[in-house]
CSV table of C-alpha atoms in Angstrom, one decimal:
chain,number,residue,atom,x,y,z
N,12,MET,CA,-70.6,52.9,-54.7
N,13,PHE,CA,-69.9,55.6,-57.4
N,14,ARG,CA,-73.4,56.6,-58.2
N,15,SER,CA,-73.2,60.7,-56.9
N,16,SER,CA,-71.1,58.6,-58.5
N,17,LEU,CA,-71.3,58.2,-59.7
N,18,ALA,CA,-73.6,57.6,-60.7
N,19,ALA,CA,-77.2,54.8,-58.2
N,20,LEU,CA,-84.5,52.1,-58.6
N,21,LEU,CA,-87.4,49.2,-59.5
N,22,LEU,CA,-89.9,48.0,-57.3
N,23,ALA,CA,-91.5,50.1,-54.8
N,24,SER,CA,-92.2,46.9,-52.9
N,25,VAL,CA,-88.4,45.9,-52.4
N,26,SER,CA,-87.8,44.3,-49.1
N,27,ALA,CA,-85.1,45.1,-47.0
N,28,PRO,CA,-81.8,43.0,-47.8
N,29,ALA,CA,-80.3,40.2,-45.3
N,30,LEU,CA,-78.1,42.5,-43.4
N,31,ALA,CA,-80.5,44.6,-42.1
N,32,ALA,CA,-81.7,41.6,-39.8
N,33,ALA,CA,-77.9,40.8,-39.1
N,34,PRO,CA,-76.0,43.6,-37.4
N,35,ALA,CA,-73.1,41.6,-36.2
N,36,ALA,CA,-72.7,40.1,-39.7
N,37,GLY,CA,-72.7,43.9,-40.9
N,38,ALA,CA,-70.2,44.4,-38.5
N,39,ALA,CA,-67.5,41.7,-39.5
N,40,ILE,CA,-68.1,42.6,-42.9
N,41,ALA,CA,-67.7,46.4,-42.7
N,42,SER,CA,-64.4,45.4,-40.4
N,43,GLY,CA,-62.9,44.0,-43.4
N,44,LEU,CA,-63.2,47.0,-45.6
N,45,VAL,CA,-60.1,48.9,-46.3
N,46,ALA,CA,-59.3,52.4,-45.9
N,47,HIS,CA,-58.1,53.4,-49.5
N,48,ARG,CA,-57.7,56.2,-52.2
N,49,ALA,CA,-58.2,54.7,-55.7
N,50,ILE,CA,-57.5,57.1,-59.0
N,51,TYR,CA,-59.2,56.1,-61.9
N,52,ASP,CA,-59.0,57.2,-65.7
N,53,LEU,CA,-61.7,57.9,-67.5
N,54,GLU,CA,-62.4,57.5,-71.4
N,55,LEU,CA,-65.1,57.4,-73.3
N,56,LYS,CA,-66.6,54.3,-74.5
N,57,ASP,CA,-69.4,54.8,-76.9
N,58,ALA,CA,-71.9,57.9,-77.2
N,59,SER,CA,-75.1,58.3,-79.2
N,60,GLU,CA,-75.8,61.0,-81.9
N,61,ARG,CA,-78.4,62.3,-79.3
N,62,SER,CA,-76.1,62.8,-76.4
N,63,GLY,CA,-74.2,65.4,-78.4
N,64,ILE,CA,-70.8,64.4,-77.1
N,65,ALA,CA,-67.8,63.9,-79.7
N,66,GLY,CA,-65.1,63.0,-76.8
N,67,MET,CA,-65.0,62.7,-73.2
N,68,SER,CA,-62.1,61.8,-71.1
N,69,GLY,CA,-61.1,62.6,-67.2
N,70,ARG,CA,-60.0,61.3,-64.3
N,71,MET,CA,-62.3,60.1,-60.9
N,72,VAL,CA,-60.6,60.1,-57.1
N,73,TYR,CA,-62.4,58.1,-54.4
N,74,GLU,CA,-60.9,57.8,-51.0
N,75,PHE,CA,-62.8,55.5,-48.5
N,76,ASN,CA,-61.7,55.8,-44.5
N,77,GLY,CA,-63.2,55.0,-41.2
N,78,SER,CA,-64.7,52.2,-39.1
N,79,TYR,CA,-67.9,50.4,-38.4
N,80,CYS,CA,-67.9,52.0,-34.5
N,81,GLU,CA,-66.6,55.3,-35.8
N,82,GLY,CA,-68.3,55.6,-39.1
N,83,PHE,CA,-67.2,55.6,-42.5
N,84,THR,CA,-66.2,59.0,-44.7
N,85,THR,CA,-66.5,59.4,-48.3
N,86,ASN,CA,-64.7,62.0,-50.3
N,87,PHE,CA,-65.4,61.9,-54.2
N,88,ARG,CA,-64.2,63.6,-56.9
N,89,PHE,CA,-65.3,63.3,-60.5
N,90,VAL,CA,-63.7,65.5,-63.5
N,91,THR,CA,-64.8,65.1,-67.0
N,92,GLN,CA,-63.5,67.1,-70.2
N,93,ILE,CA,-66.2,67.0,-72.5
N,94,ASP,CA,-65.7,67.8,-76.4
N,95,THR,CA,-69.0,68.7,-78.0
N,96,GLY,CA,-67.8,69.3,-81.5
N,97,GLU,CA,-68.2,72.7,-81.3
N,98,ASN,CA,-66.6,73.6,-77.7
N,99,THR,CA,-65.1,72.0,-74.9
N,100,ARG,CA,-66.3,72.4,-71.4
N,101,VAL,CA,-64.9,70.8,-67.8
N,102,SER,CA,-67.2,69.4,-65.5
N,103,ASP,CA,-66.1,68.9,-62.0
N,104,GLN,CA,-68.3,67.0,-59.1
N,105,GLN,CA,-66.9,66.9,-55.7
N,106,THR,CA,-68.6,64.8,-53.1
N,107,LYS,CA,-68.3,64.0,-49.3
N,108,THR,CA,-70.3,61.6,-47.1
N,109,PHE,CA,-70.2,60.4,-43.7
N,110,GLU,CA,-71.9,57.3,-43.1
N,111,ASN,CA,-72.8,55.8,-39.5
N,112,ILE,CA,-73.8,52.4,-40.1
N,113,LYS,CA,-74.2,51.5,-36.2
N,114,ASP,CA,-76.6,54.3,-35.6
N,115,ARG,CA,-78.0,54.6,-39.4
N,116,LYS,CA,-77.1,58.0,-39.9
N,117,PHE,CA,-75.7,59.5,-43.5
N,118,THR,CA,-74.6,63.2,-44.4
N,119,PHE,CA,-74.1,63.9,-47.7
N,120,GLU,CA,-72.2,67.3,-49.4
N,121,THR,CA,-72.0,67.9,-53.2
N,122,LYS,CA,-71.1,70.8,-55.1
N,123,SER,CA,-71.0,70.8,-59.1
N,124,PHE,CA,-68.9,73.0,-61.0
N,125,THR,CA,-68.6,73.7,-65.0
N,126,ASP,CA,-65.8,75.4,-66.0
N,127,ASP,CA,-65.0,76.4,-62.6
N,128,GLN,CA,-68.1,77.9,-62.1
N,129,LEU,CA,-70.7,76.2,-59.5
N,130,ASP,CA,-73.7,74.8,-60.8
N,131,LYS,CA,-75.2,73.4,-57.7
N,132,GLU,CA,-74.7,72.4,-53.9
N,133,VAL,CA,-76.7,70.0,-52.4
N,134,ASN,CA,-76.3,69.4,-48.6
N,135,GLY,CA,-78.1,67.6,-46.1
N,136,ALA,CA,-78.6,64.4,-43.5
N,137,ALA,CA,-80.7,61.4,-43.4
N,138,SER,CA,-81.6,59.1,-40.9
N,139,ASP,CA,-83.3,55.6,-40.4
N,140,LYS,CA,-86.7,56.0,-38.7
N,141,PRO,CA,-89.4,53.3,-37.6
N,142,ASN,CA,-91.3,54.3,-40.6
N,143,GLY,CA,-88.5,54.9,-43.3
N,144,VAL,CA,-86.0,57.6,-44.1
N,145,THR,CA,-85.9,60.9,-42.6
N,146,VAL,CA,-84.1,63.6,-44.9
N,147,ASP,CA,-83.3,67.0,-43.7
N,148,LEU,CA,-82.0,69.0,-46.7
N,149,THR,CA,-80.0,72.7,-46.2
N,150,SER,CA,-79.4,73.3,-49.5
N,151,PRO,CA,-80.5,74.2,-52.6
N,152,GLN,CA,-83.3,74.5,-50.5
N,153,THR,CA,-84.5,74.1,-46.7
N,154,LYS,CA,-87.0,71.1,-46.5
N,155,GLU,CA,-87.9,67.7,-44.5
N,156,LEU,CA,-88.8,64.7,-46.7
N,157,GLN,CA,-90.1,61.0,-45.6
N,158,LEU,CA,-88.9,58.4,-47.8
N,159,ALA,CA,-89.3,54.7,-47.8
N,160,GLU,CA,-86.9,52.3,-46.0
N,161,SER,CA,-83.4,52.7,-48.2
N,162,ARG,CA,-80.2,51.6,-47.9
N,163,PHE,CA,-77.1,53.9,-47.6
N,164,PRO,CA,-74.1,53.6,-49.8
N,165,THR,CA,-71.8,52.0,-47.6
N,166,GLU,CA,-74.5,49.7,-46.3
N,167,HIS,CA,-75.7,48.6,-49.9
N,168,MET,CA,-71.7,47.9,-50.3
N,169,LEU,CA,-71.8,45.6,-47.4
N,170,ASP,CA,-75.0,43.8,-49.1
N,171,VAL,CA,-73.2,43.5,-52.5
N,172,ILE,CA,-70.4,41.7,-50.6
N,173,GLU,CA,-72.5,39.4,-48.2
N,174,ASN,CA,-74.3,38.5,-50.9
N,175,ALA,CA,-71.6,37.4,-53.1
N,176,LYS,CA,-69.8,35.5,-50.3
N,177,SER,CA,-73.1,33.4,-49.7
N,178,GLY,CA,-73.4,32.7,-53.7
N,179,LYS,CA,-76.6,34.9,-54.0
N,180,ARG,CA,-76.3,36.4,-57.5
N,181,PHE,CA,-79.2,38.9,-57.9
N,182,PHE,CA,-81.1,41.0,-55.7
N,183,GLU,CA,-82.4,44.3,-55.2
N,184,ALA,CA,-82.7,47.2,-53.1
N,185,ARG,CA,-83.7,51.0,-52.3
N,186,VAL,CA,-80.5,52.9,-52.0
N,187,PHE,CA,-80.4,56.6,-50.7
N,188,ASP,CA,-77.2,58.3,-51.8
N,189,GLY,CA,-77.9,62.1,-51.6
N,190,SER,CA,-76.9,62.1,-55.2
N,191,ASP,CA,-79.0,64.5,-57.4
N,192,ASP,CA,-81.2,67.0,-55.7
N,193,GLY,CA,-80.8,64.8,-52.4
N,194,ASP,CA,-85.2,64.3,-52.3
N,195,LYS,CA,-85.1,61.0,-53.4
N,196,ALA,CA,-84.5,57.0,-53.3
N,197,LEU,CA,-83.3,55.2,-56.3
N,198,ALA,CA,-84.4,51.5,-56.5
N,199,THR,CA,-81.6,49.0,-57.7
N,200,THR,CA,-80.7,45.4,-59.0
N,201,THR,CA,-77.6,43.7,-58.3
N,202,VAL,CA,-76.4,40.9,-60.3
N,203,VAL,CA,-73.2,39.2,-59.0
N,204,GLY,CA,-70.9,36.8,-61.1
N,205,LYS,CA,-68.9,33.7,-60.0
N,206,GLN,CA,-65.7,34.9,-58.1
N,207,ILE,CA,-62.6,34.7,-60.4
N,208,SER,CA,-59.2,34.0,-59.8
N,209,PRO,CA,-56.6,36.6,-62.1
N,210,LYS,CA,-54.4,35.0,-64.4
N,211,ALA,CA,-51.3,36.7,-65.1
N,212,GLY,CA,-51.7,39.4,-68.2
N,213,ASP,CA,-55.3,39.3,-68.8
N,214,GLU,CA,-56.8,42.3,-66.7
N,215,ALA,CA,-56.0,45.6,-67.9
N,216,ASP,CA,-55.7,47.4,-64.9
N,217,ALA,CA,-54.9,44.9,-62.5
N,218,GLY,CA,-51.5,46.0,-62.2
N,219,ASN,CA,-52.1,48.9,-60.3
N,220,ALA,CA,-54.1,47.1,-57.7
N,221,GLY,CA,-50.7,46.2,-56.3
N,222,ALA,CA,-50.7,43.4,-53.4
N,223,PHE,CA,-54.7,42.6,-54.2
N,224,ALA,CA,-54.0,42.0,-58.2
N,225,LYS,CA,-53.6,38.3,-57.3
N,226,GLN,CA,-56.9,38.2,-55.1
N,227,ALA,CA,-60.0,36.7,-56.2
N,228,PHE,CA,-62.8,39.1,-57.3
N,229,TRP,CA,-66.3,39.3,-58.3
N,230,PRO,CA,-67.7,40.8,-61.5
N,231,VAL,CA,-70.3,43.2,-60.1
N,232,THR,CA,-73.4,45.0,-62.3
N,233,ILE,CA,-75.7,47.5,-60.5
N,234,SER,CA,-78.9,48.8,-62.2
N,235,TYR,CA,-80.5,52.0,-60.7
N,236,PHE,CA,-84.1,53.0,-61.6
N,237,ASN,CA,-86.5,55.8,-60.8
N,238,GLU,CA,-88.3,54.5,-57.7
N,239,ASN,CA,-91.8,54.7,-59.5
N,240,SER,CA,-90.6,53.2,-63.0
N,241,LYS,CA,-92.6,50.2,-64.2
N,242,THR,CA,-90.4,47.0,-64.0
N,243,ASP,CA,-89.7,46.7,-67.6
N,244,ALA,CA,-88.0,50.5,-67.7
N,245,LEU,CA,-84.2,51.2,-68.8
N,246,PRO,CA,-82.5,51.8,-66.1
N,247,VAL,CA,-81.3,55.5,-65.7
N,248,TYR,CA,-77.9,54.2,-64.6
N,249,ARG,CA,-75.8,51.1,-65.2
N,250,MET,CA,-72.2,50.4,-63.7
N,251,SER,CA,-70.5,47.6,-63.9
N,252,PHE,CA,-66.8,46.8,-61.8
N,253,LYS,CA,-64.7,44.1,-60.4
N,254,LEU,CA,-65.0,44.0,-56.6
N,255,TYR,CA,-62.5,42.4,-54.4
N,256,GLU,CA,-64.0,41.5,-51.0
N,257,ASN,CA,-62.3,44.4,-49.1
N,258,GLY,CA,-64.4,47.2,-51.0
N,259,ILE,CA,-61.9,47.8,-53.6
N,260,THR,CA,-63.2,48.1,-56.9
N,261,ARG,CA,-61.7,48.1,-60.9
N,262,ASP,CA,-62.0,48.1,-64.5
N,263,LEU,CA,-65.6,50.3,-64.3
N,264,THR,CA,-68.2,50.8,-66.8
N,265,MET,CA,-70.4,53.4,-66.3
N,266,ASP,CA,-73.5,53.5,-68.7
N,267,TYR,CA,-75.8,56.5,-68.9
N,268,GLY,CA,-77.8,55.4,-71.7
N,269,ASP,CA,-76.9,58.1,-74.1
N,270,PHE,CA,-73.2,57.6,-73.2
N,271,VAL,CA,-70.7,55.0,-71.6
N,272,LEU,CA,-67.5,55.5,-69.8
N,273,THR,CA,-64.8,53.2,-68.9
N,274,GLY,CA,-62.4,53.8,-65.6
N,275,LYS,CA,-59.4,51.8,-65.2
N,276,LEU,CA,-57.4,51.6,-61.7
N,277,ALA,CA,-54.5,54.0,-62.7
N,278,LYS,CA,-53.4,54.2,-58.7
N,279,LEU,CA,-54.4,52.6,-55.3
N,280,GLU,CA,-52.9,54.2,-52.2
N,281,MET,CA,-53.9,52.3,-48.5
N,282,LEU,CA,-54.8,54.8,-45.8
N,283,ASP,CA,-53.9,54.2,-42.2
N,284,LYS,CA,-57.5,52.6,-40.9
N,285,LYS,CA,-59.2,54.3,-37.7
N,286,PRO,CA,-59.4,52.0,-34.9
N,287,GLU,CA,-62.4,50.5,-33.8
N,288,THR,CA,-63.6,51.9,-30.7
N,289,CYS,CA,-67.1,50.6,-30.1
N,290,LYS,CA,-68.6,51.9,-26.6
């Protein structure tokens, strides 16, 4: 969800999730996703001495728009101020993706800055082929890669929602989201809790969810592993959040191993959704 985001690896023999064989169901769930812009306030929850982090805060903006027929666009910005105890630096990651679920195509563009200086730029496109996912990178270098069968980010979100609705509490998937250098997929395990109906006053950021604050949600945790890791390896990244059926998330916890961030929903804005015009 937020793995480039934000952060997003387990068994190389992971089988494709149920939606891969059920495009009609996938289209129905995708049509239920709402176009929105969510802003999260970030705070440091915990950090080990090894991390070298004395303090950390920031803001994350996640904008999601589009439709199943026309494709989905995600604009993501993740800005943090990091205090090492000796100096302070600002990290700024800006990502834009486009995902055509119907045609199984995905494009990605990420720019990473430190103190306003460009550190890295990653650009490319991926498409689903009979023998797996083909990735055409244009930056940081031009090359073509052949990866194992993988889900793209919005597809994976739909898988989470479908499994949550059907009561399946645990599933695995390989996910390609163009993060890091855009040259590998990650194996994931997802744990979905039972659906919860919120109670007044017991959720820190529920009030900022507007009309959705009173809707039921699922607590979800997704762990990401390097694809070739042993099954007992620690995840390289873990994310927990509360998920609504329409794809909106809040109350985030992002565990990077050496440090943990929380993300509280500060503002939610609904956007005009593009009409469905499947041909």
